[in-house]
PDB file of C-alpha atoms in Angstrom:
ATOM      1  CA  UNK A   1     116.651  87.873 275.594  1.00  0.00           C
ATOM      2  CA  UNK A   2     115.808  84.878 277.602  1.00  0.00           C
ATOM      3  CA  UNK A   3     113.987  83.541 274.068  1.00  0.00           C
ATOM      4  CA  UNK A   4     114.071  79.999 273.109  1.00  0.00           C
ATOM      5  CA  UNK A   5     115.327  79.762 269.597  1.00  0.00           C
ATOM      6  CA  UNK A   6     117.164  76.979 267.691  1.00  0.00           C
ATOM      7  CA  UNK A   7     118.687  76.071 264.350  1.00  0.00           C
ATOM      8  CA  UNK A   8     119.847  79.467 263.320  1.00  0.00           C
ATOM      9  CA  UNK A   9     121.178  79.506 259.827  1.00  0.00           C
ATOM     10  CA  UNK A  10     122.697  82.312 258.409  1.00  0.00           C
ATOM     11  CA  UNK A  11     126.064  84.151 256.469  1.00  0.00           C
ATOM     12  CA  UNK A  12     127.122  85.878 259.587  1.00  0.00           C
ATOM     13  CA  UNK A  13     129.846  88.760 259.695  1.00  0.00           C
ATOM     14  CA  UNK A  14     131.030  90.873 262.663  1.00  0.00           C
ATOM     15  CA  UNK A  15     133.492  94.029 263.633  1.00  0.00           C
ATOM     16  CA  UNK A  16     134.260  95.940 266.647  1.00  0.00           C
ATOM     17  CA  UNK A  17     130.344  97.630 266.298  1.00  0.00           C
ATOM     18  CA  UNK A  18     128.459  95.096 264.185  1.00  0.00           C
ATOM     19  CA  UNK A  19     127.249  91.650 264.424  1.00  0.00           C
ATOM     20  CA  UNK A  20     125.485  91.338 260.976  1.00  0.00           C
ATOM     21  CA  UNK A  21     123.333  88.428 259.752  1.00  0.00           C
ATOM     22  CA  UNK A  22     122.548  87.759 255.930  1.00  0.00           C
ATOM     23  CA  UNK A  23     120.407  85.192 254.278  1.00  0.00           C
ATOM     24  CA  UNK A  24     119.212  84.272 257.928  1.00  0.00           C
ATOM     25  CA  UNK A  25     116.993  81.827 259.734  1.00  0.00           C
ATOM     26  CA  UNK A  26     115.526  80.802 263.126  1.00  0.00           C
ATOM     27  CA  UNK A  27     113.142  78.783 264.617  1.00  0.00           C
ATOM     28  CA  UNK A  28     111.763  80.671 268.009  1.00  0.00           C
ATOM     29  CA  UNK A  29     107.686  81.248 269.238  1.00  0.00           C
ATOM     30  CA  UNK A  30     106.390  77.592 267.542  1.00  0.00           C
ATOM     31  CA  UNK A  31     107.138  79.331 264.070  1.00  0.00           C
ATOM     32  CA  UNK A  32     110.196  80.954 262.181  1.00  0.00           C
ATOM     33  CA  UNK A  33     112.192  84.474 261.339  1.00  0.00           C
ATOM     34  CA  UNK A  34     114.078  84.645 258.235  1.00  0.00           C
ATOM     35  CA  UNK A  35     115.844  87.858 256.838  1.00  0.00           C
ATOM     36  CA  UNK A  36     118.354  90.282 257.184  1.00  0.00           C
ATOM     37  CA  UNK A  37     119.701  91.205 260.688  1.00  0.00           C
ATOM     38  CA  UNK A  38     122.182  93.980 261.739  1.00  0.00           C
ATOM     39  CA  UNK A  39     122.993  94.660 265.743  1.00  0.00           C
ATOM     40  CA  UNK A  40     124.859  98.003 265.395  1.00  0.00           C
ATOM     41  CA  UNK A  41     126.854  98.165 269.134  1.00  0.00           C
ATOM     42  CA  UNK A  42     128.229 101.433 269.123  1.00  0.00           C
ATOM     43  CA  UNK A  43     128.333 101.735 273.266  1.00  0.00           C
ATOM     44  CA  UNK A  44     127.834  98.571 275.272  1.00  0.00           C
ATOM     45  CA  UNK A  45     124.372  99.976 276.979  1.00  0.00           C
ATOM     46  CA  UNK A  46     123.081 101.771 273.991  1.00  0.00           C
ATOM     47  CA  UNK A  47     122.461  99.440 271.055  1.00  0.00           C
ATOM     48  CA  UNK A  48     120.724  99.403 268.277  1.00  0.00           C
ATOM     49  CA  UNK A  49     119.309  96.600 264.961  1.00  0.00           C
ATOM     50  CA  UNK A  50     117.432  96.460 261.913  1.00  0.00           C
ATOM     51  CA  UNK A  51     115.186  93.977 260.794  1.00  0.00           C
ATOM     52  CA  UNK A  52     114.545  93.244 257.368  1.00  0.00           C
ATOM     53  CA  UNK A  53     112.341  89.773 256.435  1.00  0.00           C
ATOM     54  CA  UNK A  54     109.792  87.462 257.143  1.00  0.00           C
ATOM     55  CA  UNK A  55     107.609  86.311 260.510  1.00  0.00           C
ATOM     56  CA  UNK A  56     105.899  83.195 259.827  1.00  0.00           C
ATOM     57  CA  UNK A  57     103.150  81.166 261.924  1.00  0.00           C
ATOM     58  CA  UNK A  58     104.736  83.036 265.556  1.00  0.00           C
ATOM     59  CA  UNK A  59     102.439  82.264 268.721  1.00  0.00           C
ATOM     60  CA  UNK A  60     101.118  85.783 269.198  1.00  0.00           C
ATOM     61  CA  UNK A  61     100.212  85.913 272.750  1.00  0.00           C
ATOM     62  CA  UNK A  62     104.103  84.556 273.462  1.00  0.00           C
ATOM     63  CA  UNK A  63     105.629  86.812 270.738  1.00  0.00           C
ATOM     64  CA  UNK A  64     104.263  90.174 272.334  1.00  0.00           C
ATOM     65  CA  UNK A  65     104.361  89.177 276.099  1.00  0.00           C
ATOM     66  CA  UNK A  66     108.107  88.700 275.344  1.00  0.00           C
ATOM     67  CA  UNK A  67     108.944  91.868 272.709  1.00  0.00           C
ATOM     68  CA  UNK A  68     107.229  94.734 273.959  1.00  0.00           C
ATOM     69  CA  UNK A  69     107.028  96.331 270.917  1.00  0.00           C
ATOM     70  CA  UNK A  70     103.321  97.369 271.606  1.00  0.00           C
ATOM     71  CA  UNK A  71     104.900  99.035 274.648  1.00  0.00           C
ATOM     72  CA  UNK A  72     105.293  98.637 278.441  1.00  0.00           C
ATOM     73  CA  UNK A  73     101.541  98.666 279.110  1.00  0.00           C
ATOM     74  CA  UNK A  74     100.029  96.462 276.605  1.00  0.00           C
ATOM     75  CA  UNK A  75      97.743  93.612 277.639  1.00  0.00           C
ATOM     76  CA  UNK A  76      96.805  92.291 274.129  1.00  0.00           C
ATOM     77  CA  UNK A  77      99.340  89.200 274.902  1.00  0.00           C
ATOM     78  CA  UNK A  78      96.581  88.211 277.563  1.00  0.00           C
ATOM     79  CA  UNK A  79      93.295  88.250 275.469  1.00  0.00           C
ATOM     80  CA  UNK A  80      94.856  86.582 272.173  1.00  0.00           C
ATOM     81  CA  UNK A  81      95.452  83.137 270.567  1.00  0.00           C
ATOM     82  CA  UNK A  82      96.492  81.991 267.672  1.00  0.00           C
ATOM     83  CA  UNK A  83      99.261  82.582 265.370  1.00  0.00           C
ATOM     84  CA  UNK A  84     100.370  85.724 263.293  1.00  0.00           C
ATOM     85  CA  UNK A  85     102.898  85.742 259.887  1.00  0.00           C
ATOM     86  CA  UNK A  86     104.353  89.078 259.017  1.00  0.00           C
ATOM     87  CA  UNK A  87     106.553  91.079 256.416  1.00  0.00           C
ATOM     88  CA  UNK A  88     108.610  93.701 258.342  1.00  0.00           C
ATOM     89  CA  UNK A  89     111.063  96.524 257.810  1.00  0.00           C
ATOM     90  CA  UNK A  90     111.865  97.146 261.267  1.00  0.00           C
ATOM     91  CA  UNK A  91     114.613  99.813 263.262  1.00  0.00           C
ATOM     92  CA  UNK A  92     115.053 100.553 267.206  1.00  0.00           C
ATOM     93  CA  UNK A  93     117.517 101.335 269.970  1.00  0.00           C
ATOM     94  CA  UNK A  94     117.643  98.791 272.238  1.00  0.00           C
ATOM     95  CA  UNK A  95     117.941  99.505 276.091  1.00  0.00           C
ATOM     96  CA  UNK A  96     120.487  98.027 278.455  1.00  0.00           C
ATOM     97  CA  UNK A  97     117.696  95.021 279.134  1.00  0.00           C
ATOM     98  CA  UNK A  98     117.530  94.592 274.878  1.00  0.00           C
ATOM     99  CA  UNK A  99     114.022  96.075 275.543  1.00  0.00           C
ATOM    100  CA  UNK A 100     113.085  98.294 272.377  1.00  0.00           C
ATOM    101  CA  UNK A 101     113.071 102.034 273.294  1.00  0.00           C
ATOM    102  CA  UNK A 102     109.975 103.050 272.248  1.00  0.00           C
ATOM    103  CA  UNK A 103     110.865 106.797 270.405  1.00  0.00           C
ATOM    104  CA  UNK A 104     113.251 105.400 268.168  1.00  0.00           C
ATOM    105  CA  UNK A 105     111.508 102.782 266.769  1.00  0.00           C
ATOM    106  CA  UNK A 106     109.827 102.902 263.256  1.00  0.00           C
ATOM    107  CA  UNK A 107     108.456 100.130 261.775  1.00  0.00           C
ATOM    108  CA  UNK A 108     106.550  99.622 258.357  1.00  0.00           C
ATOM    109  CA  UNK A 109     105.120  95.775 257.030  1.00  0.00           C
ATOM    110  CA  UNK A 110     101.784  94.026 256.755  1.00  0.00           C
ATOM    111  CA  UNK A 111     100.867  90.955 259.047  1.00  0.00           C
ATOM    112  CA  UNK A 112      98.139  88.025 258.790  1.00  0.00           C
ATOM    113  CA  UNK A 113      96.651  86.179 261.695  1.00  0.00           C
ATOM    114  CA  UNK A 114      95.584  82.507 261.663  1.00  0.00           C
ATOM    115  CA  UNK A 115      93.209  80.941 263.930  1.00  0.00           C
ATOM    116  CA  UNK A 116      93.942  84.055 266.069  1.00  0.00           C
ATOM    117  CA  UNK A 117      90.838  84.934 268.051  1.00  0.00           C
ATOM    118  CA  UNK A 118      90.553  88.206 270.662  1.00  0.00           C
ATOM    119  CA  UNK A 119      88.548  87.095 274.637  1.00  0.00           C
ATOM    120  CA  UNK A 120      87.690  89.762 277.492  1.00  0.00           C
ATOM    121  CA  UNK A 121      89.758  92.961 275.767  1.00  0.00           C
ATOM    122  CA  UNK A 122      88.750  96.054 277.460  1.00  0.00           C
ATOM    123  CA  UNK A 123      87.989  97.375 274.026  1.00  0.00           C
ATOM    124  CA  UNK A 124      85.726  94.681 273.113  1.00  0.00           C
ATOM    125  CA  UNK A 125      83.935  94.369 276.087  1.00  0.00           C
ATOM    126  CA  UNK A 126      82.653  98.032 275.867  1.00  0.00           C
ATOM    127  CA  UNK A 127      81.779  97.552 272.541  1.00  0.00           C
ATOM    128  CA  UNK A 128      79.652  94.471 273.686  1.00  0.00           C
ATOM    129  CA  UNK A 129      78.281  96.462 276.135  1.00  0.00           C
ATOM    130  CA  UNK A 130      77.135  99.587 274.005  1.00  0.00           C
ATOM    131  CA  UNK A 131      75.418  97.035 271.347  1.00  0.00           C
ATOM    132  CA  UNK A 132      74.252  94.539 273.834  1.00  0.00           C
ATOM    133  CA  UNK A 133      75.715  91.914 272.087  1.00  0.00           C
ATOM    134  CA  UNK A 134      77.445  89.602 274.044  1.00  0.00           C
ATOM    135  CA  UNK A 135      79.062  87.251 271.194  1.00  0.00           C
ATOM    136  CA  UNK A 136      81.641  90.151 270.743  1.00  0.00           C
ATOM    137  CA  UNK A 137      83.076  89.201 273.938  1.00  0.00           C
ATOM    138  CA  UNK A 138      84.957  86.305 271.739  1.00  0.00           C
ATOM    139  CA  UNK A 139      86.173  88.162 268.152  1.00  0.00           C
ATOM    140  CA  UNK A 140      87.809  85.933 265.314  1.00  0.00           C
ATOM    141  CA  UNK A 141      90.591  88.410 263.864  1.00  0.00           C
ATOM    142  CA  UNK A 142      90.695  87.737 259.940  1.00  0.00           C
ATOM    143  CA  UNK A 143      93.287  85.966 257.701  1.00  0.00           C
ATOM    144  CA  UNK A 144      93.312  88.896 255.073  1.00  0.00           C
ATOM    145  CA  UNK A 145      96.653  90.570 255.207  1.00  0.00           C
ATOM    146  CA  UNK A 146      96.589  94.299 257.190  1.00  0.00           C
ATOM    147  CA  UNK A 147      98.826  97.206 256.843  1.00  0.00           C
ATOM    148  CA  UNK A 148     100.954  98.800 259.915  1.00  0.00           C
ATOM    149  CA  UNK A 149     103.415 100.986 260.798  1.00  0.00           C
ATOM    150  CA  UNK A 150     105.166 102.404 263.885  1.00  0.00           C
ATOM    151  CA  UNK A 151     106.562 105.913 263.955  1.00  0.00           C
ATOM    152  CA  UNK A 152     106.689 108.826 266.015  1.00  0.00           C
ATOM    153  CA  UNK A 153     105.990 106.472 268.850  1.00  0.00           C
ATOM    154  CA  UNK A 154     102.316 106.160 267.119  1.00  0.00           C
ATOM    155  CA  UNK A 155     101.120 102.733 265.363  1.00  0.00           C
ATOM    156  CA  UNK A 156      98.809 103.057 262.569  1.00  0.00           C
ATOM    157  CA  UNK A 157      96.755  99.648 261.755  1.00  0.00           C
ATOM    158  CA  UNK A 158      94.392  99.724 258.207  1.00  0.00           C
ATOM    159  CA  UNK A 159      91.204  98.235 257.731  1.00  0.00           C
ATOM    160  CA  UNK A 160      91.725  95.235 260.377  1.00  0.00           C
ATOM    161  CA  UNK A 161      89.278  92.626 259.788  1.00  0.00           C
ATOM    162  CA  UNK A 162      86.857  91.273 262.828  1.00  0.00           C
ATOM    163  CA  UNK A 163      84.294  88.893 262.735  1.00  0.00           C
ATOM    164  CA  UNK A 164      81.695  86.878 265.409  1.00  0.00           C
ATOM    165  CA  UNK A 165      79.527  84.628 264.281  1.00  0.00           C
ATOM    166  CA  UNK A 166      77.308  87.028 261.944  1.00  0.00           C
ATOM    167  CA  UNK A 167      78.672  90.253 262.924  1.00  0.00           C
ATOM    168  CA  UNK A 168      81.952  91.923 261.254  1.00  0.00           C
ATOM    169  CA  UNK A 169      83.804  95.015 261.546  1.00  0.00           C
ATOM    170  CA  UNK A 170      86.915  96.955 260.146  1.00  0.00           C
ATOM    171  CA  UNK A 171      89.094  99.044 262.077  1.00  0.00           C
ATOM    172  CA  UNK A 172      91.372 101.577 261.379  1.00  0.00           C
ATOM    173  CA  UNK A 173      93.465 103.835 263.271  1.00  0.00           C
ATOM    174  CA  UNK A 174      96.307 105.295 265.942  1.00  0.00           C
ATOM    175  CA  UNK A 175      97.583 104.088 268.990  1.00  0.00           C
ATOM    176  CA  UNK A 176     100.127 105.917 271.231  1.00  0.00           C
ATOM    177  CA  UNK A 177     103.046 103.340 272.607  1.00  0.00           C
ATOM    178  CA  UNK A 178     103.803 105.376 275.586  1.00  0.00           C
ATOM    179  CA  UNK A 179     100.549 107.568 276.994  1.00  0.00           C
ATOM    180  CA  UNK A 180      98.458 104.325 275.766  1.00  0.00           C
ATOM    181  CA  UNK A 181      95.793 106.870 273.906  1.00  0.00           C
ATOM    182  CA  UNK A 182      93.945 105.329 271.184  1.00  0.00           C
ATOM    183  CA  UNK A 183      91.860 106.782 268.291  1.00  0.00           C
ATOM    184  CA  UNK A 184      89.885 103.673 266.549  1.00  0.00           C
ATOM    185  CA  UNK A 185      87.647 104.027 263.909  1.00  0.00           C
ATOM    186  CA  UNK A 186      85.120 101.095 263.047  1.00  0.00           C
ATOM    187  CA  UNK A 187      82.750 100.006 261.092  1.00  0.00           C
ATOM    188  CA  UNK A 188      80.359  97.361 262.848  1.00  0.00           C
ATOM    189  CA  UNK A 189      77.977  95.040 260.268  1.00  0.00           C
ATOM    190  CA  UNK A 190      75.372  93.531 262.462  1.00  0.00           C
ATOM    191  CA  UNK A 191      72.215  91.741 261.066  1.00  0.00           C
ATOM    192  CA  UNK A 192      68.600  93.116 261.132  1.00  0.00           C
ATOM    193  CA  UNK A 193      67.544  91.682 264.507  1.00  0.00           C
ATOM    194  CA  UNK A 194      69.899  94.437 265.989  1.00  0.00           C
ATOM    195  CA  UNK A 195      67.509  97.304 264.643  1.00  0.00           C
ATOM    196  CA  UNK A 196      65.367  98.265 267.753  1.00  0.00           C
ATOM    197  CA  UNK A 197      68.787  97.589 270.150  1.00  0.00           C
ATOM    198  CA  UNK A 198      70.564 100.277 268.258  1.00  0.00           C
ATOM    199  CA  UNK A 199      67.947 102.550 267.598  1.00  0.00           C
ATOM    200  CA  UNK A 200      67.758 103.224 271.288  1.00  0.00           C
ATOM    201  CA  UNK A 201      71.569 104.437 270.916  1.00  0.00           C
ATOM    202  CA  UNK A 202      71.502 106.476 267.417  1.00  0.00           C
ATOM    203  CA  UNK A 203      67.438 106.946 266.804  1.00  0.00           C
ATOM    204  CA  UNK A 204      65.500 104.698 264.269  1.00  0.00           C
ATOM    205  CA  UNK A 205      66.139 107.143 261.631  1.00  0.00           C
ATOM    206  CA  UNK A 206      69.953 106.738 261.362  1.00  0.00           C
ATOM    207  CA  UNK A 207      69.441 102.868 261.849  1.00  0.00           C
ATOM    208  CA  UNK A 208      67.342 103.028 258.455  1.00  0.00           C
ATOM    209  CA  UNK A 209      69.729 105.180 257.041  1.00  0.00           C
ATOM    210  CA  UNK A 210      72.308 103.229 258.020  1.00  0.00           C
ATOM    211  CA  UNK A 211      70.957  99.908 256.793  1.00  0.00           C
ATOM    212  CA  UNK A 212      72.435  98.594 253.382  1.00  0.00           C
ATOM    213  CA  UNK A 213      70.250  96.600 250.529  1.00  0.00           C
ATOM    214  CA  UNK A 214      70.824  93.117 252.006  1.00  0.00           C
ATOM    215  CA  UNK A 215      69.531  94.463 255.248  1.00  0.00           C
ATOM    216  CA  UNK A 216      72.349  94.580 257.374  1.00  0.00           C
ATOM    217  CA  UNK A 217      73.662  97.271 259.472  1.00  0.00           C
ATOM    218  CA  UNK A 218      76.668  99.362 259.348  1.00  0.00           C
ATOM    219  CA  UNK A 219      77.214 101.249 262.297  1.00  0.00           C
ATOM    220  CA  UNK A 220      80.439 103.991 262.317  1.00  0.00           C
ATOM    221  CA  UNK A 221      82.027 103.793 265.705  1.00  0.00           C
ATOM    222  CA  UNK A 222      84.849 105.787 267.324  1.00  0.00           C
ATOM    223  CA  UNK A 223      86.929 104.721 270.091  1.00  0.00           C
ATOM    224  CA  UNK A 224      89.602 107.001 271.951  1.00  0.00           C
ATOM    225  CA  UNK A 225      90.748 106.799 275.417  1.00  0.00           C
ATOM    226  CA  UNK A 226      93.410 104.480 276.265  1.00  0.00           C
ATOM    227  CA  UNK A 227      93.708 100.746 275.014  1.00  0.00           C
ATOM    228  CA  UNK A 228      92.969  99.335 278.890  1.00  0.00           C
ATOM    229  CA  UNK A 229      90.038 101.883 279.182  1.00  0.00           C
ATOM    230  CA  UNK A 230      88.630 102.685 275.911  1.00  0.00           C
ATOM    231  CA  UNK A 231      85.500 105.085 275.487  1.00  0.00           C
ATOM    232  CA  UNK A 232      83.081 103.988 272.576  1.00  0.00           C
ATOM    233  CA  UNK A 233      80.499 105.879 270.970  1.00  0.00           C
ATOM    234  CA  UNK A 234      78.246 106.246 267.467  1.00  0.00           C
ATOM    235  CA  UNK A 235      80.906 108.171 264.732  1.00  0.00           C
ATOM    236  CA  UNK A 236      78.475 111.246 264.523  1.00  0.00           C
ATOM    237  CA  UNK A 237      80.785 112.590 261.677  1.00  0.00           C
ATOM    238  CA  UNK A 238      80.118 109.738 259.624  1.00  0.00           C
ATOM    239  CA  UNK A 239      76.685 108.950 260.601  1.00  0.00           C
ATOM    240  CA  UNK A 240      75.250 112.542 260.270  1.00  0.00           C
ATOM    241  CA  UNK A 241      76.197 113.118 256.357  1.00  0.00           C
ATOM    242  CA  UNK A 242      74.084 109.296 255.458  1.00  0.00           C
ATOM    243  CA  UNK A 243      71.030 110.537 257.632  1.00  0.00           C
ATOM    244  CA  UNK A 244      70.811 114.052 255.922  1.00  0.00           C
ATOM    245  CA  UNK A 245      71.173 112.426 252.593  1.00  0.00           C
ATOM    246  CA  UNK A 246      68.528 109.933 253.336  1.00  0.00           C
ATOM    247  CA  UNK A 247      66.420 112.615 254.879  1.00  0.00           C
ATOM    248  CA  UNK A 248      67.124 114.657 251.607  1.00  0.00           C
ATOM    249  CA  UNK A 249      66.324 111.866 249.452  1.00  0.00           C
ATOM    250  CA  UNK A 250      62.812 111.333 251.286  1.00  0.00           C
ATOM    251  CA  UNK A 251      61.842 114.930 250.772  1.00  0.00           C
ATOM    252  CA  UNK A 252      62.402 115.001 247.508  1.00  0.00           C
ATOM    253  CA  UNK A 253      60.555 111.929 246.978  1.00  0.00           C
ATOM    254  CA  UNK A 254      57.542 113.166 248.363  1.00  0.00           C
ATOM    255  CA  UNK A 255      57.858 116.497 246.444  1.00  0.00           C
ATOM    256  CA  UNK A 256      57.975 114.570 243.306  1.00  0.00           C
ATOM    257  CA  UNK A 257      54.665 113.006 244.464  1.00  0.00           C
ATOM    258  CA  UNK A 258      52.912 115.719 245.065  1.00  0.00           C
ATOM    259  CA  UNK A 259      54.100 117.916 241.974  1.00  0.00           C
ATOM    260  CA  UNK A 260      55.120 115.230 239.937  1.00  0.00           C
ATOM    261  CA  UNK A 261      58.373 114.588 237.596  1.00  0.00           C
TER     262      UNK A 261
END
């Protein structure tokens, strides 16, 4: 794979079609694998492994320039630092180049990031843009642990934590590995001082509406497109169901003060 990776440990067993590794461990990307590792070789340019184990304190940027598991146009290896750690159930055919093919890959685990911080991603740099907030330029991902899963060609990441400075967001949602197409949803928290910019975007109504009892804001956003040019814009599904029941709310408030309880 033209990888760097030392002091591999392991109860190792092999036939004609199977190199198989039990009990396993490797140093490689400034961290370690350990697990359970089966290359199934049942035609010399068609292969195939399973992954079963444990990623711990990998160099992310180095990890997915070199393992295109994110597929053949990804650019998130260019924006990211840090380190992730992951627990992975992993399957794919593997090309004649030991490049993953894509459509028969399925993958299902949960990951953490340390230190790991996001700089100049398309995605966050329309997001700046839409909010006029420039500190999002330069995102902080969180330590919590996140759900994934590949299948179908289409990852699924849950409730992905993002923070900068004062202002957080969670993200859910789908990308495509091959066509690239996205479909994000967040939520944003940004403080008060925020108000007037994002009334201009979603009216002053749905910015009260949307503004929680310690006075920060949660604004729904949805993001589809593809990853390297990513459309952004208010989540009016979400947003219009808190506005009516505010508005509802209000009116009935005022009916009770005119015709009492």
């Amino acid at each position: 794979t033209g990888v760097t990776m030392t002091d591999l440990k392991a109860e190792a067993g092999t036939n004609p079609s199977q190199i198989s590794l039990n009990k396993a461990s490797i140093n490689l990307f400034d961290g370690s694998a350990s697990g359970s590792f089966v290359w199934n070789v049942p035609q010399p340019d068609r292969t195939n492994l399973d992954f079963n184990g444990e990623l711990n304190d990998i160099t992310i940027s180095s990890f997915f320039r070199e393992y295109q598991v994110l597929g053949e146009k990804s650019i998130f290896h260019k924006h990211v630092t840090g380190s992730f750690s992951a627990k992975v159930d992993y399957h794919t055919v593997l090309d004649l180049y030991l490049d993953p093919v894509i459509p028969t890959t399925r993958m299902d685990g949960t990951f953490s990031m340390t230190k790991a911080r996001i700089k100049g991603h398309p995605l966050q740099e329309k997001i700046a843009a839409l909010l006029k907030a420039d500190e999002l330029n330069n995102i902080a991902i969180d330590k919590s642990t996140n759900r994934f899963s590949i299948e179908n060609s289409v990852m699924t990441i849950e409730n992905l934590g993002l923070t900068s400075g004062d202002i957080g967001a969670e993200m859910s949602g789908t990308r495509h590995l091959l066509n690239n197409n996205i479909d994000y949803k967040l939520k944003v928290f940004l403080p008060k001082r925020f108000g007037d910019r994002i009334a201009s975007v979603i009216s002053a109504q749905a910015v009260k509406a949307l503004t929680q009892e310690n006075g920060t804001i949660m604004l729904p956003l949805r993001v589809t497109g593809t990853q390297n040019n990513p459309t952004v814009r208010p989540d009016q599904e979400v947003i219009k169901p808190i506005l009516e029941e505010m508005l509802k709310k209000k009116a009935g408030d005022v009916l009770k003060g005119i015709f009492g309880n």
